[in-house]
Amino acid sequence: RGEDMTRSPSTSSLTIDEHQTIDLRRYTNTSALKIQQSFSVLRTYILFRTLGLRHLTVVDELNRVVGIVTRKDLLAHNIQNKIMTNSFGAHADLH
């Protein structure tokens, strides 16, 4: 009988040092979409609608992550209604 590869190894004997770090660069997607923190709400909304996004990373001028925008963030403030009623300026055809 072979070893069960679907189970995680036991962590009961694992000692963790709070100052220890792990290099996760080989597991990260550096080509992920991101927006500058000065990006407009309207353009962000259009990106979400056009690309079917669930979340989007927000970065500063030095490309450091400063936040994340989610689909819920945009819907929570009734962004769609504001766009459709011209609250942001020119009407945007989102369909």
Coordinates of C-alpha atoms in Angstrom, one line a residue, residues 45-86:
Y45 CA -16.5 49.6 -12.7
I46 CA -16.2 49.2 -16.5
L47 CA -13.2 47.0 -16.0
F48 CA -15.2 44.8 -13.6
R49 CA -18.1 44.6 -16.0
T50 CA -16.1 44.0 -19.1
L51 CA -13.6 41.4 -17.7
G52 CA -16.0 39.8 -15.2
L53 CA -13.6 40.5 -12.3
R54 CA -14.2 39.6 -8.7
H55 CA -11.3 41.6 -7.3
L56 CA -8.6 44.0 -8.4
T57 CA -5.4 45.0 -6.7
V58 CA -4.8 48.7 -6.0
V59 CA -1.2 50.0 -6.0
D60 CA 0.5 53.3 -5.2
E61 CA 2.9 55.2 -7.4
L62 CA 5.7 52.9 -6.3
N63 CA 3.7 49.9 -7.3
R64 CA 3.2 48.8 -3.7
V65 CA -0.1 47.2 -2.8
V66 CA -2.3 49.6 -0.9
G67 CA -5.6 47.8 -1.1
I68 CA -8.0 45.7 -3.1
V69 CA -11.4 46.5 -4.7
T70 CA -14.0 43.8 -4.9
R71 CA -17.2 43.4 -6.9
K72 CA -19.1 43.9 -3.6
D73 CA -17.3 47.2 -3.0
L74 CA -18.7 48.6 -6.2
L75 CA -22.2 47.3 -5.8
A76 CA -22.4 48.3 -2.1
H77 CA -22.4 52.0 -3.0
N78 CA -25.0 51.7 -5.8
I79 CA -22.3 52.5 -8.4
Q80 CA -24.4 51.1 -11.3
N81 CA -27.3 53.4 -10.5
K82 CA -25.1 56.4 -10.4
I83 CA -23.5 55.6 -13.7
M84 CA -26.8 54.9 -15.4
T85 CA -28.2 58.3 -14.1
N86 CA -25.2 60.3 -15.3

